[in-house]
Every structure is written in C-alpha cells, then in structure tokens.
Amino acid sequence: MSEALQTAVARQRLLLRGRLSGLLERLALQARADWPDRAALERLLVAALPSLPSCKYLYVLDRDAHQITANASPQGLLPEHLGRDRRDRPYLAEALAGERFSLSPVYISRNARRPSLTAIQRIEDEAGGWLGFLGADFDLRELPLTRELYQPSGDWVQLKGDPAIRGGLFSQQRVESLMDARIDEVMALLVELMTAHGVFHGKLHFSSSRATLWTLDDPYRYRLLDYEDLADPGICLAYSYRAYPSEAAIPESRVAEVFHTFRELRFMDETIYLRSGSLNIFNGMVGLNFSCDGSHYMPWDEFLRKSLGFWLGTGEICG
C-alpha cells in the first residue's frame, strides 16, 4: 500500500476510534450491572442501538469469547448467534491479548461478504476483573466517515508482471503490428485528440493496434478505437473542439514529446519493447507496459528525463 493511501486509512481509523471508544466504554459499564443476566443484557443492547445508528450488530461475549446474548440488530434480536464461539475471529486477537478497546482491520464479513470492521470493548467488574467483551459490528457502507478522496503521491511505481512472460522473454521478439506500420500518423492523431478535442486520458495498445480514450464530455465511459479508426484522421470530426484544460498537470507543448518517446520505446529493441503506453493530462502520469509484462507509472517530466539507455541498460523495465 502506498504511503498516501496508508495515511488516509490511518486517519479514518483514528476518527472512528475516537467516536466509538467512549460510547462502547459507557455501554460496557452499564453491562457490568446486568452481568451475566442474558435477558437484561439483551434489553440493554437493544436500547443502546439508537446511540450507534451505524452499528449492524451488538452482542456480549464471556471472557472465553463465547457469545452469551443474541445479536441485537436494527431488525431486532437474532438468537441464532447465541452460543457462538468467536475466539478464532481476527477482530478478537487484540482483545484476547488484553486490550481494553480494539478496532479491527477491515475484513470481508462471512455472511454479507462486504467490507466490515468490529470494535471490541472489554467488560470489567468494579475491581477491574475481566468479565467478558462487548462487540459491535459495522458495515463500512454505513459508517459516518469523512472519506475525503486521498491524494496519491505521484511517485514512480514499478510493478512486476506475469512470471511466465518474464521467464520466456528472450525466446520472443517483436512482431510488427498494423499500428507500427503507421505509428507516426497514429501518434499525431492522439496528440491532436488530447490537446484539442477533450481527450484527457489516452492509452495506446501497440501490439493489438487499438486505443482507449476518456473524454471531458463523457468521463465515465471510455471509447475504444481500432486500427481502422486510428488510421483515419477524419475521426476528429466526431470529437468536439475543446481548449486544452488550464488544470492539466502537463503543458500542452509537452504532450507530443511523451508520445514521441512512446514511439522510441516501441522500437528500441526487438526483445524488450513497449507494448502499451498511456498519459493522463490531469495527474500528469505516464503508464508503460513492456514486453516482459513489467509496468511503470511515473510523472511525465521524470519519464521524459529517462534515456533509452536507462530502459535498456539497467534492467529497470522488468524488475
């Protein structure tokens, strides 16, 4: 997981922990007074649910993690969970190790098969003795999170591909595709579409002679162009003129350089060569996939600083 994504997840967990720990601690204190009366505990759980509007299930476990109440849910009590042994569930690991309050990592629930998490609060007697646990299950869809969209770092990322392809790399060589034969015309067309016709993300698949495009006018659906489309400059008539966006991370004048470098990487070697290349003008990221199935994502300016010698001479392509 990237550092930026880890930070975003950690922040949400911190907010949740702050919201839930106090509520469950107060509820655990009330449960102490009713321990171990099942009926009284269940009445307490049902009454407490409105104070936890995003909670899916509330339940009480003994100190061995056996469930001694039904699940309290917004639909009522679910007695089929009474007696359930939860010791092997990952969300109880910290609690069984002695933590007074723990918030599990996100997991896929057994029944609904949806991302969920569980908060566990230890229940103690007046002397601090360990009685059991209060458990609260949450469906991530229903949690009151801030959920600001995290911002990726924009650093260069390298990913290894299929080991079977890497293992057979030197027994293959590039076969000229239809796009290769007219690559200069195709590149010029893509540059025109991205700088003057509202295409903000374009990906060229050189080996299969096709392109996938995302446009400002219809950003939720991509367009697929085959070789016949790419070989006809007249397709520009099907895309309205759009001024180059001022919010773009890459200057309009540098877009052509990126595609020219794609061309160089495509023909740099008969064994190690570019299979596909993409550019997103808003985040300025270039995506590359090579014949060894290694993939790279990097900022456009860092990409343009790399020489062909770098790609061929360091082994960075295939990791």
Coordinates of C-alpha atoms in Angstrom, one line a residue:
M1 CA 0.0 0.0 0.0
S2 CA 1.3 3.5 -0.9
E3 CA 2.2 5.9 1.9
A4 CA -0.5 8.3 0.9
L5 CA -3.1 5.5 1.0
Q6 CA -1.8 4.3 4.3
T7 CA -2.1 7.8 5.8
A8 CA -5.7 8.2 4.5
V9 CA -6.7 4.8 6.0
A10 CA -4.9 5.6 9.3
R11 CA -6.7 8.9 9.6
Q12 CA -10.1 7.3 9.1
R13 CA -9.3 4.7 11.8
L14 CA -8.2 7.3 14.2
L15 CA -11.5 9.2 13.7
L16 CA -13.6 6.0 14.2
R17 CA -11.6 5.0 17.3
G18 CA -12.3 8.4 18.8
R19 CA -16.1 8.2 18.0
L20 CA -16.6 4.6 19.2
S21 CA -14.3 4.1 22.2
G22 CA -16.2 6.4 24.5
L23 CA -19.7 5.1 23.5
L24 CA -18.7 1.5 24.0
E25 CA -16.9 2.1 27.3
R26 CA -20.1 3.7 28.7
L27 CA -22.2 0.8 27.5
A28 CA -19.7 -1.7 29.0
L29 CA -20.1 0.0 32.4
Q30 CA -23.9 -0.5 32.1
A31 CA -23.4 -4.1 31.1
R32 CA -21.4 -4.7 34.2
A33 CA -24.5 -4.1 36.3
D34 CA -26.6 -6.6 34.4
W35 CA -23.9 -9.4 34.2
P36 CA -24.5 -12.2 33.4
D37 CA -28.3 -12.0 33.0
R38 CA -28.9 -12.7 29.3
A39 CA -32.3 -11.0 29.2
A40 CA -31.1 -7.9 30.9
L41 CA -28.1 -7.6 28.7
E42 CA -30.2 -8.0 25.6
R43 CA -32.6 -5.3 26.7
L44 CA -29.5 -3.1 27.3
L45 CA -28.2 -3.8 23.8
V46 CA -31.5 -3.1 22.1
A47 CA -31.9 0.2 24.0
A48 CA -28.3 1.2 23.1
L49 CA -28.6 0.7 19.3
P50 CA -30.1 4.1 18.6
S51 CA -27.0 5.7 20.1
L52 CA -25.0 3.7 17.5
P53 CA -27.1 4.3 14.3
S54 CA -24.4 2.9 12.0
C55 CA -24.0 -0.3 14.1
K56 CA -25.1 -3.5 12.4
Y57 CA -24.8 -5.9 15.4
L58 CA -24.3 -5.5 19.1
Y59 CA -23.5 -8.6 21.3
V60 CA -21.9 -9.7 24.5
L61 CA -19.2 -12.4 24.9
D62 CA -17.8 -14.1 28.0
R63 CA -14.1 -14.0 28.7
D64 CA -13.6 -17.1 26.6
A65 CA -15.3 -15.3 23.6
H66 CA -18.4 -17.4 23.7
Q67 CA -21.5 -15.4 22.9
I68 CA -23.9 -15.1 25.8
T69 CA -26.5 -12.9 24.2
A70 CA -28.4 -12.8 20.9
N71 CA -27.2 -10.3 18.3
A72 CA -29.0 -7.0 18.7
S73 CA -29.7 -5.5 15.3
P74 CA -31.9 -2.7 13.9
Q75 CA -34.4 -5.5 12.9
G76 CA -34.5 -6.9 16.5
L77 CA -32.8 -9.8 18.3
L78 CA -31.2 -12.6 16.3
P79 CA -31.0 -15.5 18.7
E80 CA -29.3 -17.9 16.2
H81 CA -25.9 -16.3 17.2
L82 CA -26.3 -17.3 20.9
G83 CA -23.5 -19.6 22.0
R84 CA -21.3 -18.8 19.0
D85 CA -17.6 -19.3 19.6
R86 CA -15.7 -16.2 18.3
R87 CA -12.2 -17.0 19.5
D88 CA -10.9 -17.7 16.1
R89 CA -12.1 -14.4 14.6
P90 CA -9.2 -12.0 13.8
Y91 CA -11.0 -9.0 15.3
L92 CA -10.8 -10.6 18.7
A93 CA -7.0 -11.1 18.7
E94 CA -6.1 -7.8 20.4
A95 CA -8.9 -8.0 23.0
L96 CA -7.9 -11.6 24.0
A97 CA -4.4 -10.3 24.3
G98 CA -5.6 -7.8 27.0
E99 CA -6.5 -4.6 25.1
R100 CA -9.4 -2.8 26.8
F101 CA -10.6 -1.4 23.5
S102 CA -9.7 -2.5 20.0
L103 CA -10.8 -1.7 16.5
S104 CA -10.2 -4.4 13.9
P105 CA -8.7 -4.0 10.5
V106 CA -11.3 -4.0 7.7
Y107 CA -12.3 -7.6 6.8
I108 CA -14.9 -9.2 4.5
S109 CA -17.8 -10.4 6.5
R110 CA -18.8 -14.1 6.5
N111 CA -22.5 -13.5 5.7
A112 CA -22.9 -10.4 3.7
R113 CA -19.4 -10.7 2.1
R114 CA -18.9 -6.9 2.4
P115 CA -16.1 -4.9 3.9
S116 CA -16.7 -4.6 7.7
L117 CA -15.0 -3.9 10.9
T118 CA -15.6 -4.8 14.6
A119 CA -15.0 -2.8 17.7
I120 CA -14.4 -4.8 20.9
Q121 CA -14.7 -3.2 24.4
R122 CA -13.6 -5.2 27.5
I123 CA -16.2 -5.5 30.3
E124 CA -14.7 -5.4 33.8
D125 CA -16.2 -5.8 37.3
E126 CA -15.8 -3.0 39.8
A127 CA -12.4 -4.3 40.9
G128 CA -11.1 -4.3 37.4
G129 CA -11.6 -8.1 36.9
W130 CA -12.2 -9.3 33.5
L131 CA -15.8 -10.4 32.8
G132 CA -16.1 -10.5 29.1
F133 CA -16.4 -8.4 25.9
L134 CA -18.9 -6.1 24.2
G135 CA -18.8 -6.4 20.4
A136 CA -20.1 -4.0 17.8
D137 CA -20.0 -4.9 14.1
F138 CA -20.1 -2.2 11.4
D139 CA -20.7 -2.3 7.7
L140 CA -18.3 0.2 6.0
R141 CA -21.1 1.5 3.8
E142 CA -22.9 2.8 6.8
L143 CA -20.1 4.3 8.9
P144 CA -20.1 8.1 9.3
L145 CA -16.7 8.6 7.8
T146 CA -15.4 11.9 6.3
R147 CA -14.0 9.9 3.3
E148 CA -12.1 12.6 1.6
L149 CA -10.6 11.3 -1.5
Y150 CA -6.9 10.6 -0.8
Q151 CA -4.3 12.2 -3.0
P152 CA -1.7 9.8 -4.4
S153 CA 1.9 10.8 -4.1
G154 CA 2.7 10.8 -7.8
D155 CA 5.9 8.9 -7.3
W156 CA 7.3 6.4 -9.8
V157 CA 5.8 3.0 -9.2
Q158 CA 7.2 -0.2 -10.8
L159 CA 5.2 -3.4 -10.8
K160 CA 6.4 -6.9 -11.9
G161 CA 4.2 -8.8 -14.3
D162 CA 3.4 -12.4 -15.1
P163 CA 6.5 -14.6 -14.2
A164 CA 5.7 -16.9 -17.1
I165 CA 6.1 -14.0 -19.6
R166 CA 9.3 -12.8 -17.9
G167 CA 10.7 -16.3 -18.0
G168 CA 10.2 -16.6 -21.7
L169 CA 11.3 -13.1 -22.6
F170 CA 14.4 -14.0 -24.6
S171 CA 12.6 -16.6 -26.7
Q172 CA 10.3 -13.9 -28.2
Q173 CA 10.7 -10.9 -30.4
R174 CA 8.5 -8.1 -31.5
V175 CA 6.2 -8.7 -34.5
E176 CA 5.3 -5.6 -36.4
S177 CA 1.7 -4.6 -35.8
L178 CA -0.7 -2.7 -38.1
M179 CA -0.2 0.3 -35.8
D180 CA 3.6 0.0 -36.0
A181 CA 3.4 0.5 -39.8
R182 CA 1.7 3.9 -39.4
I183 CA 2.9 4.9 -36.0
D184 CA 3.8 8.5 -36.8
E185 CA 0.3 9.2 -38.1
V186 CA -1.4 7.5 -35.1
M187 CA 0.8 9.4 -32.7
A188 CA -0.1 12.7 -34.4
L189 CA -3.8 11.8 -34.2
L190 CA -3.6 11.0 -30.4
V191 CA -1.8 14.3 -29.7
E192 CA -4.4 16.2 -31.6
L193 CA -7.3 14.5 -29.7
M194 CA -5.6 15.1 -26.3
T195 CA -4.7 18.7 -26.9
A196 CA -7.7 20.0 -28.9
H197 CA -10.6 17.6 -28.6
G198 CA -11.2 16.9 -25.0
V199 CA -9.4 13.6 -24.5
F200 CA -7.8 13.7 -21.1
H201 CA -6.6 10.1 -20.8
G202 CA -5.4 8.1 -23.7
K203 CA -3.8 4.7 -23.9
L204 CA -2.2 3.1 -27.0
H205 CA -2.0 -0.7 -27.2
F206 CA 0.7 -1.1 -29.8
S207 CA 0.7 -4.8 -30.2
S208 CA -3.1 -5.0 -30.7
S209 CA -3.3 -1.8 -32.7
R210 CA -6.0 -0.1 -30.6
A211 CA -6.5 2.8 -28.3
T212 CA -8.8 3.5 -25.3
L213 CA -9.8 7.2 -24.7
W214 CA -11.6 9.0 -21.9
T215 CA -13.1 12.4 -22.7
L216 CA -14.1 15.5 -20.8
D217 CA -17.6 15.4 -22.3
D218 CA -18.2 11.8 -21.2
P219 CA -15.7 10.9 -18.5
Y220 CA -17.4 7.8 -17.1
R221 CA -17.2 5.8 -20.3
Y222 CA -14.2 5.1 -22.4
R223 CA -14.0 5.0 -26.2
L224 CA -12.3 2.1 -28.0
L225 CA -10.7 2.8 -31.3
D226 CA -9.4 0.0 -33.5
Y227 CA -6.7 0.3 -36.2
E228 CA -9.1 1.4 -38.9
D229 CA -10.3 4.3 -36.6
L230 CA -6.7 5.3 -35.8
A231 CA -5.7 5.3 -39.4
D232 CA -8.3 7.8 -40.3
P233 CA -7.7 11.4 -39.1
G234 CA -11.3 12.2 -40.0
I235 CA -12.4 10.7 -36.7
C236 CA -11.5 14.2 -35.2
L237 CA -14.8 15.3 -36.7
A238 CA -16.6 13.1 -34.1
Y239 CA -14.9 14.9 -31.2
S240 CA -15.9 18.5 -30.4
Y241 CA -13.2 21.1 -30.2
R242 CA -12.1 21.6 -26.6
A243 CA -9.5 24.1 -25.4
Y244 CA -6.6 22.4 -23.6
P245 CA -7.6 22.5 -19.9
S246 CA -5.8 25.0 -17.7
E247 CA -5.8 22.5 -14.8
A248 CA -3.7 19.9 -16.8
A249 CA -0.5 18.9 -15.0
I250 CA 1.4 18.6 -18.2
P251 CA 1.8 21.6 -20.5
E252 CA 0.2 21.3 -23.9
S253 CA 3.5 21.7 -25.6
R254 CA 5.0 18.6 -23.9
V255 CA 2.2 16.1 -24.8
A256 CA 3.7 15.4 -28.2
E257 CA 7.1 14.6 -26.6
V258 CA 5.5 11.9 -24.4
F259 CA 4.0 10.2 -27.5
H260 CA 7.3 10.6 -29.4
T261 CA 9.0 8.8 -26.5
F262 CA 6.4 6.0 -26.7
R263 CA 7.5 5.6 -30.3
E264 CA 11.2 5.3 -29.4
L265 CA 10.4 2.7 -26.7
R266 CA 8.3 0.7 -29.1
F267 CA 11.2 0.3 -31.5
M268 CA 14.2 0.4 -29.1
D269 CA 14.8 -3.3 -29.2
E270 CA 13.4 -6.5 -30.8
T271 CA 13.1 -8.3 -27.4
I272 CA 12.5 -5.6 -24.9
Y273 CA 9.9 -3.1 -26.2
L274 CA 6.9 -1.1 -25.2
R275 CA 3.5 -2.9 -25.5
S276 CA 1.3 -0.1 -24.3
G277 CA 1.6 3.5 -23.1
S278 CA -0.8 5.9 -21.5
L279 CA -1.0 9.5 -20.5
N280 CA -3.4 11.3 -18.2
I281 CA -3.1 15.1 -18.6
F282 CA -4.7 15.9 -15.2
N283 CA -2.4 14.0 -12.9
G284 CA 0.4 14.1 -15.4
M285 CA 1.1 10.3 -15.0
V286 CA 2.5 8.2 -17.7
G287 CA 1.8 4.4 -17.8
L288 CA 4.0 1.9 -19.5
N289 CA 3.8 -1.8 -20.1
F290 CA 6.7 -3.7 -21.7
S291 CA 7.2 -7.0 -23.4
C292 CA 8.4 -8.6 -20.2
D293 CA 5.0 -7.6 -18.7
G294 CA 6.7 -5.1 -16.3
S295 CA 4.6 -2.0 -15.7
H296 CA 5.7 1.5 -14.7
Y297 CA 3.7 4.6 -13.6
M298 CA 5.6 7.9 -13.3
P299 CA 5.2 11.7 -13.7
W300 CA 5.6 12.9 -17.3
D301 CA 8.6 15.1 -16.6
E302 CA 10.5 12.2 -14.9
F303 CA 9.6 10.0 -17.9
L304 CA 11.0 12.5 -20.4
R305 CA 14.2 12.7 -18.5
K306 CA 14.9 9.0 -18.9
S307 CA 17.0 8.0 -21.9
L308 CA 16.7 4.8 -23.9
G309 CA 19.9 3.7 -22.4
F310 CA 18.2 3.8 -19.0
W311 CA 15.5 1.5 -20.1
L312 CA 17.8 -0.9 -21.9
G313 CA 20.9 -0.7 -19.7
T314 CA 19.7 -1.1 -16.1
G315 CA 17.2 -3.9 -16.1
E316 CA 14.6 -1.5 -14.5
I317 CA 11.9 -2.5 -17.1
C318 CA 11.4 -6.0 -15.8
G319 CA 12.5 -5.5 -12.2

